[in-house]
PDB file of N, CA and C in Angstrom:
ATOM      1  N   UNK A 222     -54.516  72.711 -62.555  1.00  0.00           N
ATOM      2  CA  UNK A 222     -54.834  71.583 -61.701  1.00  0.00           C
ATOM      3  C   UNK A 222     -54.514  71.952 -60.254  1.00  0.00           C
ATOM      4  N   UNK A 223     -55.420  71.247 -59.196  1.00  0.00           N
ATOM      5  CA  UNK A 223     -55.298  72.471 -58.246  1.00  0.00           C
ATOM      6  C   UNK A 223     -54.850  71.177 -57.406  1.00  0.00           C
ATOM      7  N   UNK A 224     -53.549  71.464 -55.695  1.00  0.00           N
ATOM      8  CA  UNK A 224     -52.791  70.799 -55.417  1.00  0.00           C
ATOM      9  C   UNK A 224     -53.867  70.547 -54.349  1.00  0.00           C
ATOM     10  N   UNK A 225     -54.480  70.980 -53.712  1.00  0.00           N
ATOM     11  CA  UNK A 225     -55.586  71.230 -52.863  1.00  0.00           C
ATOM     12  C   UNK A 225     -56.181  69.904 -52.567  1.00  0.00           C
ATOM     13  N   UNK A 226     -56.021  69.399 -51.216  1.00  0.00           N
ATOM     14  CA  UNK A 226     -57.003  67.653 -51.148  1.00  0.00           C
ATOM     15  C   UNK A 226     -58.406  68.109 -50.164  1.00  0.00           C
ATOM     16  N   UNK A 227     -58.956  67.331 -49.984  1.00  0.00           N
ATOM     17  CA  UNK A 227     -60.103  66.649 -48.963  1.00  0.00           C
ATOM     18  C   UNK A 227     -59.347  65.721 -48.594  1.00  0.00           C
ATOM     19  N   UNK A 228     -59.201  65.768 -47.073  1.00  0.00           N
ATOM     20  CA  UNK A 228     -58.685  64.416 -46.671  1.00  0.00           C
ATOM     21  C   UNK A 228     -60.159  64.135 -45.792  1.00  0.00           C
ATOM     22  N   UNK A 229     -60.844  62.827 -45.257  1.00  0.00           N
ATOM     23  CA  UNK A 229     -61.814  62.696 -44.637  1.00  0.00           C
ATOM     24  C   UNK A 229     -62.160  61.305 -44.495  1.00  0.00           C
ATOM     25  N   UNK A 230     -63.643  60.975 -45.087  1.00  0.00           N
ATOM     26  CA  UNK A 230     -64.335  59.925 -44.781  1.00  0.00           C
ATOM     27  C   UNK A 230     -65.234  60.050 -46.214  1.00  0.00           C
ATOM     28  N   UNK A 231     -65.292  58.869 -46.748  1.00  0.00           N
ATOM     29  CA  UNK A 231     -66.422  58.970 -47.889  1.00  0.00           C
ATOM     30  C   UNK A 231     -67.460  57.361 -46.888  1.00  0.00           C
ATOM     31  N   UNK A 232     -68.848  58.063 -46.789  1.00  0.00           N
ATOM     32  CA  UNK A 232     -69.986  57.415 -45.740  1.00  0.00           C
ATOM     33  C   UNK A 232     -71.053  56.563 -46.810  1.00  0.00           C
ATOM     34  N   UNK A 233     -70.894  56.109 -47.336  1.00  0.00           N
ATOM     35  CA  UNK A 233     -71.889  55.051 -47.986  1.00  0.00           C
ATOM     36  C   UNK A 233     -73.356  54.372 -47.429  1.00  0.00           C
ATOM     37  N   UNK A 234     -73.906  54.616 -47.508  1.00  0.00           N
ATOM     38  CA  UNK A 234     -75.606  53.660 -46.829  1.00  0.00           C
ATOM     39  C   UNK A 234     -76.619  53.968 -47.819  1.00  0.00           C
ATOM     40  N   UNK A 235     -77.307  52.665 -47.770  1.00  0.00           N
ATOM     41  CA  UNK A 235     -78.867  52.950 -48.592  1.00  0.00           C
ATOM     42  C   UNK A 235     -79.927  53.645 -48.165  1.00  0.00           C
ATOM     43  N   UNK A 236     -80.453  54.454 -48.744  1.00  0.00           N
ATOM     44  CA  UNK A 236     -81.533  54.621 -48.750  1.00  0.00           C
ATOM     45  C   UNK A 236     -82.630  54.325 -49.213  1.00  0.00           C
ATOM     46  N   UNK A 237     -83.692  53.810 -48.235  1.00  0.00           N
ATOM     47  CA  UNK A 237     -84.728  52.693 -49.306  1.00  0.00           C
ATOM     48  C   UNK A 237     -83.888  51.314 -50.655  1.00  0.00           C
ATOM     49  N   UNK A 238     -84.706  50.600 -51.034  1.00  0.00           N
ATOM     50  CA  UNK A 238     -84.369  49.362 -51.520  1.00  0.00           C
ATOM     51  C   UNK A 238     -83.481  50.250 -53.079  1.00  0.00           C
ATOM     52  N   UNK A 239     -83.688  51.006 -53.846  1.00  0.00           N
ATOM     53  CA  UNK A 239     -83.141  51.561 -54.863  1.00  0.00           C
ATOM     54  C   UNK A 239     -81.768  52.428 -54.820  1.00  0.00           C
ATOM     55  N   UNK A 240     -81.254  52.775 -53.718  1.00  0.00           N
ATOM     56  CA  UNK A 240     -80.845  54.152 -54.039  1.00  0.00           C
ATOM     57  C   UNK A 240     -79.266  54.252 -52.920  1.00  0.00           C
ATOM     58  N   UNK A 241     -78.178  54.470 -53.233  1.00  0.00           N
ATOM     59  CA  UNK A 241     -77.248  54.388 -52.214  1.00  0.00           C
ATOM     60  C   UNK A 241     -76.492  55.549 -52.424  1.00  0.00           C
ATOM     61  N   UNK A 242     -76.702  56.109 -51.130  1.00  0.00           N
ATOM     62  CA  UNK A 242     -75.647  57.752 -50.741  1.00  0.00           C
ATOM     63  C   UNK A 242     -73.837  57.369 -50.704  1.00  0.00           C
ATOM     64  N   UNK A 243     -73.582  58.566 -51.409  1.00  0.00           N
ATOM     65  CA  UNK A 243     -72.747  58.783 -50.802  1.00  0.00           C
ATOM     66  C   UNK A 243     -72.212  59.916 -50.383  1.00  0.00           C
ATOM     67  N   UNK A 244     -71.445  60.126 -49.251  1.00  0.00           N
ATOM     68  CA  UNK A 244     -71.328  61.473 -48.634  1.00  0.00           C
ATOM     69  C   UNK A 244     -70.109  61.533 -47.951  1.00  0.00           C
ATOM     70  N   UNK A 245     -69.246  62.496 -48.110  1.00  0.00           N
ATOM     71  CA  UNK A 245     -68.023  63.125 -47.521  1.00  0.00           C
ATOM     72  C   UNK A 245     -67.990  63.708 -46.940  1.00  0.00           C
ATOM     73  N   UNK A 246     -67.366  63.219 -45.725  1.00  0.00           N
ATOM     74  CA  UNK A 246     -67.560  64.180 -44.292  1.00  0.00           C
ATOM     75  C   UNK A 246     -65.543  64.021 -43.846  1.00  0.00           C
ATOM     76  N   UNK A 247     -65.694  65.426 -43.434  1.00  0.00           N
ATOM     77  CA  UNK A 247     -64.402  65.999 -42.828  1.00  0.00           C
ATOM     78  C   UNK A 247     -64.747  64.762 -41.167  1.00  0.00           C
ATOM     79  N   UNK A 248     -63.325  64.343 -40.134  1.00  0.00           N
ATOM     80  CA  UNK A 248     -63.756  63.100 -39.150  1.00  0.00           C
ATOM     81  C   UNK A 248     -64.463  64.028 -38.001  1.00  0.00           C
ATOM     82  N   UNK A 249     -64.320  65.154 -37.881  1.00  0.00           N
ATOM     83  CA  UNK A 249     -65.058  65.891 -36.481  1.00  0.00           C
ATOM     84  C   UNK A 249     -66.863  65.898 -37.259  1.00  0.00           C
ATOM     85  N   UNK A 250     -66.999  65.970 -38.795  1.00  0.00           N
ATOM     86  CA  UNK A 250     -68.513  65.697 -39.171  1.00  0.00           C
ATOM     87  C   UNK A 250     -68.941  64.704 -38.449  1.00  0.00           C
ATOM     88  N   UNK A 251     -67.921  63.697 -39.275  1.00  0.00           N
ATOM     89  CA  UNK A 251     -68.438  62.104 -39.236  1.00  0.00           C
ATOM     90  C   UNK A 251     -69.133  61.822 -37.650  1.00  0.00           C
ATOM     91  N   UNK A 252     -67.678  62.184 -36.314  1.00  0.00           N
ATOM     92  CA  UNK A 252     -67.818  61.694 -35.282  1.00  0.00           C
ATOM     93  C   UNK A 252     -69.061  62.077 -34.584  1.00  0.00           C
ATOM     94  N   UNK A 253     -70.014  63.640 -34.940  1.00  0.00           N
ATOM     95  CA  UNK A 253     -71.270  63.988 -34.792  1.00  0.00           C
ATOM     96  C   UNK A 253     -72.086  63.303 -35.550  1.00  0.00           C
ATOM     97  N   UNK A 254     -71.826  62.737 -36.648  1.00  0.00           N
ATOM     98  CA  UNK A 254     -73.204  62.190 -37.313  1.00  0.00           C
ATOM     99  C   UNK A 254     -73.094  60.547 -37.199  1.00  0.00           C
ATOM    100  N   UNK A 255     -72.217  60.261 -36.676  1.00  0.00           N
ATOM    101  CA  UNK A 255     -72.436  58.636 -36.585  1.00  0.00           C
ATOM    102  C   UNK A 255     -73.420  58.646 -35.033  1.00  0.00           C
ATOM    103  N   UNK A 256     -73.225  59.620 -34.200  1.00  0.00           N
ATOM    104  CA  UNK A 256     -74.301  59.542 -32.932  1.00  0.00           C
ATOM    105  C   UNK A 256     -75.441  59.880 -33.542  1.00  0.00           C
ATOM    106  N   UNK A 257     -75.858  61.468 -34.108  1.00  0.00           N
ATOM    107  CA  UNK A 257     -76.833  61.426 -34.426  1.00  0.00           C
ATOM    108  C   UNK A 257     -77.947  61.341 -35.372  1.00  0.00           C
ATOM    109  N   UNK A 258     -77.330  60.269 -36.290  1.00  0.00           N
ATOM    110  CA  UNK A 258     -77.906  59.835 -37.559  1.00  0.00           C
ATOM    111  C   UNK A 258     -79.431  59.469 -37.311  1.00  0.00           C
ATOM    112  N   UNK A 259     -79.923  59.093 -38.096  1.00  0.00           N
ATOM    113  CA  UNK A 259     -81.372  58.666 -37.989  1.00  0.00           C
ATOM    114  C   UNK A 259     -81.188  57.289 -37.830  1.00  0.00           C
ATOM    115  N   UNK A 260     -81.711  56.256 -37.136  1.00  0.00           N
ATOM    116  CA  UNK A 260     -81.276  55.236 -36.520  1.00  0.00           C
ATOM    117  C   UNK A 260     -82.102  53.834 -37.690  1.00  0.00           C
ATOM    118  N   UNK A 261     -82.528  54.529 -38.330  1.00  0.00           N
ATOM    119  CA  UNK A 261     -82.866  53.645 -39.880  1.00  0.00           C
ATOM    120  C   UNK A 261     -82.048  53.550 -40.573  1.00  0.00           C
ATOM    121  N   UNK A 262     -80.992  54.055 -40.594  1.00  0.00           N
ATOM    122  CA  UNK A 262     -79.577  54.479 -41.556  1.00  0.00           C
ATOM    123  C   UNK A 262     -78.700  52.885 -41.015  1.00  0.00           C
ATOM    124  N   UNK A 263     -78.806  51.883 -41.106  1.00  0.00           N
ATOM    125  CA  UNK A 263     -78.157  50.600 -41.400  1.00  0.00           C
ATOM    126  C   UNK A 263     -76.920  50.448 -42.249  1.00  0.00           C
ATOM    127  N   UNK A 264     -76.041  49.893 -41.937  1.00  0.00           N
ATOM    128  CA  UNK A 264     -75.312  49.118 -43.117  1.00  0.00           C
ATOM    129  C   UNK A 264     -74.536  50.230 -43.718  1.00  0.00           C
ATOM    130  N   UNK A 265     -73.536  50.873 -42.882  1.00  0.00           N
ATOM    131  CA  UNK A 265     -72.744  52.118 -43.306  1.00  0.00           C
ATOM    132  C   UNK A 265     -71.867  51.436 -43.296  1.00  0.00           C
ATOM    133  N   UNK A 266     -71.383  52.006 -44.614  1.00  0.00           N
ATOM    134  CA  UNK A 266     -69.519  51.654 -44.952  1.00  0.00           C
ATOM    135  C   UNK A 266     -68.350  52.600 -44.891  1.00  0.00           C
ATOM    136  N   UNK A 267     -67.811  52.919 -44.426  1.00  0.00           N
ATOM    137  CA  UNK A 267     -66.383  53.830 -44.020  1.00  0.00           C
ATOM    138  C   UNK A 267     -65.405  54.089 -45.069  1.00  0.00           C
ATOM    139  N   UNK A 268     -65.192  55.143 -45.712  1.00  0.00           N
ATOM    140  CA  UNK A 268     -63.731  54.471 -46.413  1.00  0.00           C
ATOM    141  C   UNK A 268     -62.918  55.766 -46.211  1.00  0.00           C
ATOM    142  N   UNK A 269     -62.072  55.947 -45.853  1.00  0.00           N
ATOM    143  CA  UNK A 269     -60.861  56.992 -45.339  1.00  0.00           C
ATOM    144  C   UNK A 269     -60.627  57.325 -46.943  1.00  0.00           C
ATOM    145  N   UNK A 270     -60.657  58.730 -46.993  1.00  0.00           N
ATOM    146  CA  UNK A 270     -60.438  59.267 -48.186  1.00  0.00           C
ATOM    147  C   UNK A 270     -59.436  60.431 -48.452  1.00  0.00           C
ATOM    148  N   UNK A 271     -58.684  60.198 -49.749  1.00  0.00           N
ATOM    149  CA  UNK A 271     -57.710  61.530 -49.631  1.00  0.00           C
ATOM    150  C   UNK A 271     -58.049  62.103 -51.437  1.00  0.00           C
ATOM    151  N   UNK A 272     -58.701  63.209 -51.866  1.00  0.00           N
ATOM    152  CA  UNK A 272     -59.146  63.497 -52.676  1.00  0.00           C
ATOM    153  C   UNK A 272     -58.884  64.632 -53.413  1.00  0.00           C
ATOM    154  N   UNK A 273     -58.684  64.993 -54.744  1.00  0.00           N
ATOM    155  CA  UNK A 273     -58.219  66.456 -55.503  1.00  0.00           C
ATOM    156  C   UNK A 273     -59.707  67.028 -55.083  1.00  0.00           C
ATOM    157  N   UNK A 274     -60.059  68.176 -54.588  1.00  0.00           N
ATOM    158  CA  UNK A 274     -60.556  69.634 -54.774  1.00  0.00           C
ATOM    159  C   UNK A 274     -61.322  69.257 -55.727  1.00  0.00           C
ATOM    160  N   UNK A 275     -60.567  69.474 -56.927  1.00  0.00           N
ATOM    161  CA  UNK A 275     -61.136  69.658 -58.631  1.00  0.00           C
ATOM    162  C   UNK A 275     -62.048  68.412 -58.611  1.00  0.00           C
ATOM    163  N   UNK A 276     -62.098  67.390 -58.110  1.00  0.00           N
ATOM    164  CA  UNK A 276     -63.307  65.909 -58.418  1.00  0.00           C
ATOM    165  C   UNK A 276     -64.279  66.429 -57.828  1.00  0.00           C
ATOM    166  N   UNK A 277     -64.796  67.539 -56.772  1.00  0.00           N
ATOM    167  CA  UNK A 277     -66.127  68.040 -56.707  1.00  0.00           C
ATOM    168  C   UNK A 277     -66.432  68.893 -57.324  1.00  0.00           C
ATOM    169  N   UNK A 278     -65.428  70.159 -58.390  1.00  0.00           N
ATOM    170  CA  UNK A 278     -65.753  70.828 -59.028  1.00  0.00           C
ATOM    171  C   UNK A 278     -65.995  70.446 -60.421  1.00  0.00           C
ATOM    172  N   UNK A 279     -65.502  69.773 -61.000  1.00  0.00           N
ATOM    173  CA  UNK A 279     -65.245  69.127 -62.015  1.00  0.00           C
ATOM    174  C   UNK A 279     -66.594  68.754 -62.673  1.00  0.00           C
TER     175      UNK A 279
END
């Protein structure tokens, strides 16, 4: 089991009426992609994240 985190941002928004992202961004990502997102990208949710390694390998 590995001691290893992601600390970051988990970024939530829909895409089209079906379908909702989610995506983990380190905060120097985030602070570039909240300027230059595609400006259709509505209704983003934030959640400060601290995460095992192993939950993306897994």
């Amino acid at each position: 089991m590995s001691k290893d985190k992601f600390i970051g941002y988990r970024v939530m928004f829909n895409v089209g009426p079906r379908f909702m992202v989610h995506v983990y961004m380190k905060e120097e990502y985030y602070d570039q992609w909240r300027y230059t997102r595609d400006q259709r990208i509505t209704d983003v949710v934030i959640e400060e994240v601290e995460v095992e390694l192993d939950y993306f390998l897994g």
